[in-house]
mmCIF file of C-alpha atoms in Angstrom:
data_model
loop_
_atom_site.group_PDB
_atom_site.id
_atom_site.type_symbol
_atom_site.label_atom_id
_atom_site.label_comp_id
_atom_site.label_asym_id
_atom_site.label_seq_id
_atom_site.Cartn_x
_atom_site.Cartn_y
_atom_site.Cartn_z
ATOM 1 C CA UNK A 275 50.400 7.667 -95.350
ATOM 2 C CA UNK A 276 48.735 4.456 -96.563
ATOM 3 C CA UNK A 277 47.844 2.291 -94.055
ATOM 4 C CA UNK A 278 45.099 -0.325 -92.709
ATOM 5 C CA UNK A 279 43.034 1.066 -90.029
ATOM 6 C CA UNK A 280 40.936 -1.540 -87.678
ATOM 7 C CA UNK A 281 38.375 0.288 -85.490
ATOM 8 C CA UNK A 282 38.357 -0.857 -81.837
ATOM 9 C CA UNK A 283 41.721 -2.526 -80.102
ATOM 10 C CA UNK A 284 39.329 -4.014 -77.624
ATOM 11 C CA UNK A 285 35.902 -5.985 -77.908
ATOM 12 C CA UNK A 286 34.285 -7.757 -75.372
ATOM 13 C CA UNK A 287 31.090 -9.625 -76.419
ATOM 14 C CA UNK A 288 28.320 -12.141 -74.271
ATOM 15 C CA UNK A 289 28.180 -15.288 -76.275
ATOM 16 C CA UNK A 290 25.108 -15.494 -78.980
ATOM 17 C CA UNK A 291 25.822 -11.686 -79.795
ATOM 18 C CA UNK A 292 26.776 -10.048 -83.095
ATOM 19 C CA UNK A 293 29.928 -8.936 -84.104
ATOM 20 C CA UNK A 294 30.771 -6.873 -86.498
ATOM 21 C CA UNK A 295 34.910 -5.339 -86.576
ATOM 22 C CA UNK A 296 35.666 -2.574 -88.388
ATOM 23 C CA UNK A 297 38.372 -2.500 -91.552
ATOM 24 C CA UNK A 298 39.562 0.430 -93.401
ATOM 25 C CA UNK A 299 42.446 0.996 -95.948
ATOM 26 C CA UNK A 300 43.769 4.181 -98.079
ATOM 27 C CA UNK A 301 45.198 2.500 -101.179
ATOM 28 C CA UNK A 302 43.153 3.738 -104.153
ATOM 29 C CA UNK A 303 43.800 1.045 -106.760
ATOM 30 C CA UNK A 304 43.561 -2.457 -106.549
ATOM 31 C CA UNK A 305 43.826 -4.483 -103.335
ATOM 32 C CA UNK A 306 43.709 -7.929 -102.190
ATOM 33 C CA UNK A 307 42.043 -8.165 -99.071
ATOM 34 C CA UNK A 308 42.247 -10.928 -95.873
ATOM 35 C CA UNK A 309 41.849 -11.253 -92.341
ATOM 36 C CA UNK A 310 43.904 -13.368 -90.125
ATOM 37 C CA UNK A 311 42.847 -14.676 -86.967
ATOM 38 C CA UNK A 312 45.498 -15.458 -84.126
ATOM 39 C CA UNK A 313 43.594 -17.560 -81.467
ATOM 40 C CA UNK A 314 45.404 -17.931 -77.488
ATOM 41 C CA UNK A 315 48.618 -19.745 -77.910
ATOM 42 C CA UNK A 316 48.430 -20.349 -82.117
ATOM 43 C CA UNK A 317 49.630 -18.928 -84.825
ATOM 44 C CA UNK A 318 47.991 -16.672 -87.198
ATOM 45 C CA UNK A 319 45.773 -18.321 -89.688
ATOM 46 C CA UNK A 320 43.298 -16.896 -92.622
ATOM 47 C CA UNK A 321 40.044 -16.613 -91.778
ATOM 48 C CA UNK A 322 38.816 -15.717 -95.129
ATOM 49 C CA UNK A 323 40.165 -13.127 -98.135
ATOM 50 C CA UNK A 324 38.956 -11.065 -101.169
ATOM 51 C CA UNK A 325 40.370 -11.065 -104.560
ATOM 52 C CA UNK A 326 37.125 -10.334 -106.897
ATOM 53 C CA UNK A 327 33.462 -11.311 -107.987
ATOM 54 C CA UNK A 328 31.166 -10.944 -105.132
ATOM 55 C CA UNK A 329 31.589 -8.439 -102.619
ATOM 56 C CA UNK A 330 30.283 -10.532 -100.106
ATOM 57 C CA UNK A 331 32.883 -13.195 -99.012
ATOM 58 C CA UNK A 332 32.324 -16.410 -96.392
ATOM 59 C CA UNK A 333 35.331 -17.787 -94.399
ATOM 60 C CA UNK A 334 36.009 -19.980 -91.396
ATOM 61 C CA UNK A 335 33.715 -20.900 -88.738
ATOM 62 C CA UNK A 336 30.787 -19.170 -89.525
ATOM 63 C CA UNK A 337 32.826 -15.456 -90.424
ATOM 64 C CA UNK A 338 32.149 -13.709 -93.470
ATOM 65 C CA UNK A 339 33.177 -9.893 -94.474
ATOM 66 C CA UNK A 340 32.099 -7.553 -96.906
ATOM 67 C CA UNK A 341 34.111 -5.373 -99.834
ATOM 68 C CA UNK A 342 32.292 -2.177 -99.778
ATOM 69 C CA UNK A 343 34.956 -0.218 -102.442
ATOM 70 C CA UNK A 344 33.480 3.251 -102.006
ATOM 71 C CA UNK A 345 34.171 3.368 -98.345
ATOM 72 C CA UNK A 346 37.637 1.622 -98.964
ATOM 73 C CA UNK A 347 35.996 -1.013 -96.158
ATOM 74 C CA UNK A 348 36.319 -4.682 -95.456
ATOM 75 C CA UNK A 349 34.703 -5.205 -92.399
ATOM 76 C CA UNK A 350 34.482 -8.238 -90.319
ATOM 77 C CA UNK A 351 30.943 -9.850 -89.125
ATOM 78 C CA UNK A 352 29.651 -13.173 -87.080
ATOM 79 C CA UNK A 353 26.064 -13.184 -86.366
ATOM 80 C CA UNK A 354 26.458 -15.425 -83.332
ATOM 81 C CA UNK A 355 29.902 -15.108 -81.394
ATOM 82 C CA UNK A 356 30.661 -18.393 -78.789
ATOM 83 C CA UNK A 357 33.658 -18.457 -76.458
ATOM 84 C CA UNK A 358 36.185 -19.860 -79.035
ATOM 85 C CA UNK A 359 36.174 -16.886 -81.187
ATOM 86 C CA UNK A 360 38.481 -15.079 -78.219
ATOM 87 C CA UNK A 361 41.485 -14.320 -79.884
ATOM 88 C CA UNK A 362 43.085 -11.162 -81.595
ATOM 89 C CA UNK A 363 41.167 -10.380 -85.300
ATOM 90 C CA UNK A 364 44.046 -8.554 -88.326
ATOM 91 C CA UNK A 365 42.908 -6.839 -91.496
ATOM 92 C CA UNK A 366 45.161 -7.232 -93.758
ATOM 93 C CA UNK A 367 45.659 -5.814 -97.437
ATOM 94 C CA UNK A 368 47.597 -6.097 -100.437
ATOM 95 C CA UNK A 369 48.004 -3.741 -103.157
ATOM 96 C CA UNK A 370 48.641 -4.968 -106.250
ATOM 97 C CA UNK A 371 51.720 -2.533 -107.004
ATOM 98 C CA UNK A 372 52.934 -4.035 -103.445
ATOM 99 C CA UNK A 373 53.198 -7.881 -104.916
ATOM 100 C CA UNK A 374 52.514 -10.367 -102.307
ATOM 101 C CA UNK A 375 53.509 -8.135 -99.494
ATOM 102 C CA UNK A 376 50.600 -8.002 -96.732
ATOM 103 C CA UNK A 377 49.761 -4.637 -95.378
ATOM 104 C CA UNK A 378 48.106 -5.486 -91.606
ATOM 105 C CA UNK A 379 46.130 -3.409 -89.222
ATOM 106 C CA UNK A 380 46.589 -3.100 -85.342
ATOM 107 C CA UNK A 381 44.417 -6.205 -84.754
ATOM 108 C CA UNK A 382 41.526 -6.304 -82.498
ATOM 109 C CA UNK A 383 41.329 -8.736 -79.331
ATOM 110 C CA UNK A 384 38.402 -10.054 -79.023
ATOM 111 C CA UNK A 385 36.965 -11.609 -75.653
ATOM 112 C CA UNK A 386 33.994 -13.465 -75.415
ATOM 113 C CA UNK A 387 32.388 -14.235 -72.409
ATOM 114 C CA UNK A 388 30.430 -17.454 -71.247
ATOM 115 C CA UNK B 297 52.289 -32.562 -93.311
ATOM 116 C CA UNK B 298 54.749 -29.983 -91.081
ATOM 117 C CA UNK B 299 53.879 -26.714 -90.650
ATOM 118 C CA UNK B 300 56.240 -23.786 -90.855
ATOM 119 C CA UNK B 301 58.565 -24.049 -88.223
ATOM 120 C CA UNK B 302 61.110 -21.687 -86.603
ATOM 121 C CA UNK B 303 64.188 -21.491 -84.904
ATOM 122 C CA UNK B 304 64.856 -20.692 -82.587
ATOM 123 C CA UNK B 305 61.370 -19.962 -80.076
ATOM 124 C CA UNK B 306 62.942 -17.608 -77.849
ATOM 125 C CA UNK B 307 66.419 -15.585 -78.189
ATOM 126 C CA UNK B 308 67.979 -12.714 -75.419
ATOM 127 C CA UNK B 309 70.643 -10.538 -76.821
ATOM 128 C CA UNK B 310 72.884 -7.275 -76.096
ATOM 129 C CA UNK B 311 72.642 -4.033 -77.979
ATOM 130 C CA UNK B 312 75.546 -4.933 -80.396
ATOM 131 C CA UNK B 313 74.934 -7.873 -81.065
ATOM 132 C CA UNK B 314 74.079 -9.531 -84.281
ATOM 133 C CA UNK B 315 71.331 -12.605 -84.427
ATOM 134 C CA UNK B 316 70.100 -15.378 -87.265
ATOM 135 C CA UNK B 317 66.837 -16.400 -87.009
ATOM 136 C CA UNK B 318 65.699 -19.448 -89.230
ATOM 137 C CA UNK B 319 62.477 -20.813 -91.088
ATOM 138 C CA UNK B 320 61.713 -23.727 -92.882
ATOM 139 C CA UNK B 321 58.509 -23.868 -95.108
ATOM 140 C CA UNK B 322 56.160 -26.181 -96.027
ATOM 141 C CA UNK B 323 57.213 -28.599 -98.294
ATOM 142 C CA UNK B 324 56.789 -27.242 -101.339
ATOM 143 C CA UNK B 325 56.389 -23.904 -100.648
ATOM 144 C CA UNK B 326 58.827 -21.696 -102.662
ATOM 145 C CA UNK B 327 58.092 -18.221 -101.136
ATOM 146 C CA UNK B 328 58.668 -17.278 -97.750
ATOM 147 C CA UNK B 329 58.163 -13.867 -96.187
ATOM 148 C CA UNK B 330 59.405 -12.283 -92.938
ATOM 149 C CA UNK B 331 57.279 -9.637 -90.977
ATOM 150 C CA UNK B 332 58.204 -8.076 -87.663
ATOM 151 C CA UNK B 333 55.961 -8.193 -84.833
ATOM 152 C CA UNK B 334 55.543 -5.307 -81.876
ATOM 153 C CA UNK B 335 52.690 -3.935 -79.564
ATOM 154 C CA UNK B 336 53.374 -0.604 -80.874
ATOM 155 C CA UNK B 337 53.802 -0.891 -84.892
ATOM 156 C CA UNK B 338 51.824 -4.339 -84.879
ATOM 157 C CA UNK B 339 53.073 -6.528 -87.736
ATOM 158 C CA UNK B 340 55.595 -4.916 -90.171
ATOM 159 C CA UNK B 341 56.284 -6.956 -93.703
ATOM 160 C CA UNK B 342 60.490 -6.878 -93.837
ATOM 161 C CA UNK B 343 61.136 -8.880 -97.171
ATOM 162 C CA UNK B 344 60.100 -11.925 -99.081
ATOM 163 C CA UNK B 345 62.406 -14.251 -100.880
ATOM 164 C CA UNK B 346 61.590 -16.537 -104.079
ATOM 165 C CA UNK B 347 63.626 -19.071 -105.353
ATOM 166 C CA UNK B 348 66.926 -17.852 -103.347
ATOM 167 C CA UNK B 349 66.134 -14.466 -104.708
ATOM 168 C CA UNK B 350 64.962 -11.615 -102.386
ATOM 169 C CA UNK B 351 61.987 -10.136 -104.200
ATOM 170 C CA UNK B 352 59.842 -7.852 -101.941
ATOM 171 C CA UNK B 353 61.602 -6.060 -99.359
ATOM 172 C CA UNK B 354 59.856 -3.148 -96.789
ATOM 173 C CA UNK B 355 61.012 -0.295 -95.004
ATOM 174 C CA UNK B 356 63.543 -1.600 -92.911
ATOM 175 C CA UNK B 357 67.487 -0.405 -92.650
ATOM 176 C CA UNK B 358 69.718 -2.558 -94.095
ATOM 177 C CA UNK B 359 71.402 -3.957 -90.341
ATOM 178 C CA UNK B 360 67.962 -6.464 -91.107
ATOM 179 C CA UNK B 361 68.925 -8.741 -94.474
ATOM 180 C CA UNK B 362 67.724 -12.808 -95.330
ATOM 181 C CA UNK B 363 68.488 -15.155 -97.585
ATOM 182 C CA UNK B 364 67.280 -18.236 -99.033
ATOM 183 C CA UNK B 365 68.593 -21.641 -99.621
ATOM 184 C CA UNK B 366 67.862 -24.179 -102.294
ATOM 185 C CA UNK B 367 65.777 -26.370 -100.250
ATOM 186 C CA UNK B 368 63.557 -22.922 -99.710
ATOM 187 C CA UNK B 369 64.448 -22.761 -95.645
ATOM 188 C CA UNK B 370 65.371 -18.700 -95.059
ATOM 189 C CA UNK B 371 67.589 -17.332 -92.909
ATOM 190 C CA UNK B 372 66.566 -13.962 -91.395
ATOM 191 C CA UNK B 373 70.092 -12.027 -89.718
ATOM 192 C CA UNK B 374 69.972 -8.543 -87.627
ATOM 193 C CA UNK B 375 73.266 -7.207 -87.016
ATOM 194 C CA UNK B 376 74.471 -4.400 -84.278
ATOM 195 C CA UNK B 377 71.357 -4.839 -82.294
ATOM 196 C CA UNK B 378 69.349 -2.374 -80.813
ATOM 197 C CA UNK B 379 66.430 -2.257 -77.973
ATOM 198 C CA UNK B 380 63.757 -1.515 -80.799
ATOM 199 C CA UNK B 381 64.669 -4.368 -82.099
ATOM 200 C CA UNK B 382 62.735 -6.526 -79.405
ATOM 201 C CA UNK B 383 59.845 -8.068 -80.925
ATOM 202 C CA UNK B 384 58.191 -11.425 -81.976
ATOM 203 C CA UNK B 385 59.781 -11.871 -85.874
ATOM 204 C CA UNK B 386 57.103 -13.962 -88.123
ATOM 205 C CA UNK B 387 57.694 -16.482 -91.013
ATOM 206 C CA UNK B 388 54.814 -17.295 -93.363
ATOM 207 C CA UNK B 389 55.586 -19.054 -96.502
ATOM 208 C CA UNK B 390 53.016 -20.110 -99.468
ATOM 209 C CA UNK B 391 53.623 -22.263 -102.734
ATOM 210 C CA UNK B 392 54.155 -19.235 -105.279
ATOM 211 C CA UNK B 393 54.672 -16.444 -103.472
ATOM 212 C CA UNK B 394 51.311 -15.130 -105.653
ATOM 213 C CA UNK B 395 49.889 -12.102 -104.000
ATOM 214 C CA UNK B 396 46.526 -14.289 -103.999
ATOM 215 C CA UNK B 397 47.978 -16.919 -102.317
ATOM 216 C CA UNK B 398 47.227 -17.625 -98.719
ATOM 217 C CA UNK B 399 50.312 -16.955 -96.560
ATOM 218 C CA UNK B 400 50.849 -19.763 -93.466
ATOM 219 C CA UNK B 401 52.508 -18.774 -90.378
ATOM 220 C CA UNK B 402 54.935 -19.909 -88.231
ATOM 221 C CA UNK B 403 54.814 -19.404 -84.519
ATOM 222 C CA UNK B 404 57.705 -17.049 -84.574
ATOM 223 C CA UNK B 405 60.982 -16.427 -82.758
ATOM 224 C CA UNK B 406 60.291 -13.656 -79.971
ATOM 225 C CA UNK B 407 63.494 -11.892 -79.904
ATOM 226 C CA UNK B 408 64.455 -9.630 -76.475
ATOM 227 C CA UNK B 409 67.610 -6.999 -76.714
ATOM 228 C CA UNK B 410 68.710 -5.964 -73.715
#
């Protein structure tokens, strides 16, 4: 079935450590690609998306992700993670034969500790 | 300017029953999209309507139907309730409905069926 699958549920980091959250999908044509961040007591919001052009893409608060289309991957990465970042991360894609309809993965909580 | 707002925040039903949830978008915004919310399938797109029309609609049985009104605030109705139905039901609208577009959220209406 096609689907979006995130990696870990669960990641608990030490503030000043990397992260780097996991992101893969099985549609084999064209895809849009985002990830939404839902931070305690707020309401999902985009952290930063992929349409085309470079690979590499830069969001929000120091986040960026990378389009790597052979592995079908769009993973997630902060060098330096502080305390606000706890919240729960979504992958999210959209096909192009889907129109604007978002395709999300489990989501991954992430807790950072002081 | 207001974000996307719904009504109601909270709502406890019977198996039976039928319920309306409502959204109203960001001024503006002409596209608003419903997705369904639950720890176990995680966020679940259920349709999309576009100038009063519904054009995107997911895998959902037909006891789940919206509409639209001219002023672009949706109605989302779920009729003979069930206990799967219990979950937190998203709104996110966004000015074209454009699969590029970013989607805003709502904070949702967490619905209980008992």
């Amino acid at each position: 079935a096609q689907s979006v699958s995130q990696h870990n549920h669960h990641v608990i980091l030490s503030e000043a450590a990397s992260l780097e959250l996991g992101c893969n999908y099985s549609y084999g044509g064209t895809v849009n690609l985002f990830w939404y961040v839902q931070y305690p007591g707020q309401h999902l919001q985009l952290l930063l998306k992929y349409f085309s052009g470079d690979p590499l893409v830069k969001g929000i608060k120091g986040f960026e992700a990378e389009f790597i289309k052979s592995k079908f991957s769009f993973n997630l990465r902060k060098p330096s993670v502080q305390w606000s970042d706890t919240a729960e991360y979504f992958c999210a894609v959209s096909p192009m034969e889907y129109g604007n309809k978002l395709v999300f993965g489990a989501g991954t909580i992430l807790r950072v500790k002081s | 300017k207001a974000g996307v707002t719904q009504t109601p925040r909270y709502l406890i039903k019977t198996r039976g029953q039928q319920v309306t949830l409502s959204c109203s978008p960001i001024s503006g915004h002409r596209s608003v999209s419903w997705y369904q919310q639950t720890p176990g399938q995680g966020l679940q797109f259920l349709f999309e309507y576009f100038s009063e029309t519904q054009r995107n609609k997911g895998n959902f049985p037909g006891r789940f139907s919206g509409r639209q009104f001219s002023n672009s605030r949706s109605e989302m109705n779920v009729s003979t309730l069930e206990l799967g139905d219990s979950a937190l039901y998203l709104c996110a609208s966004s000015l074209g409905g454009d699969r590029n577009e970013k989607l805003f959220f709502g904070s949702g209406t967490q619905l209980s069926v008992l």
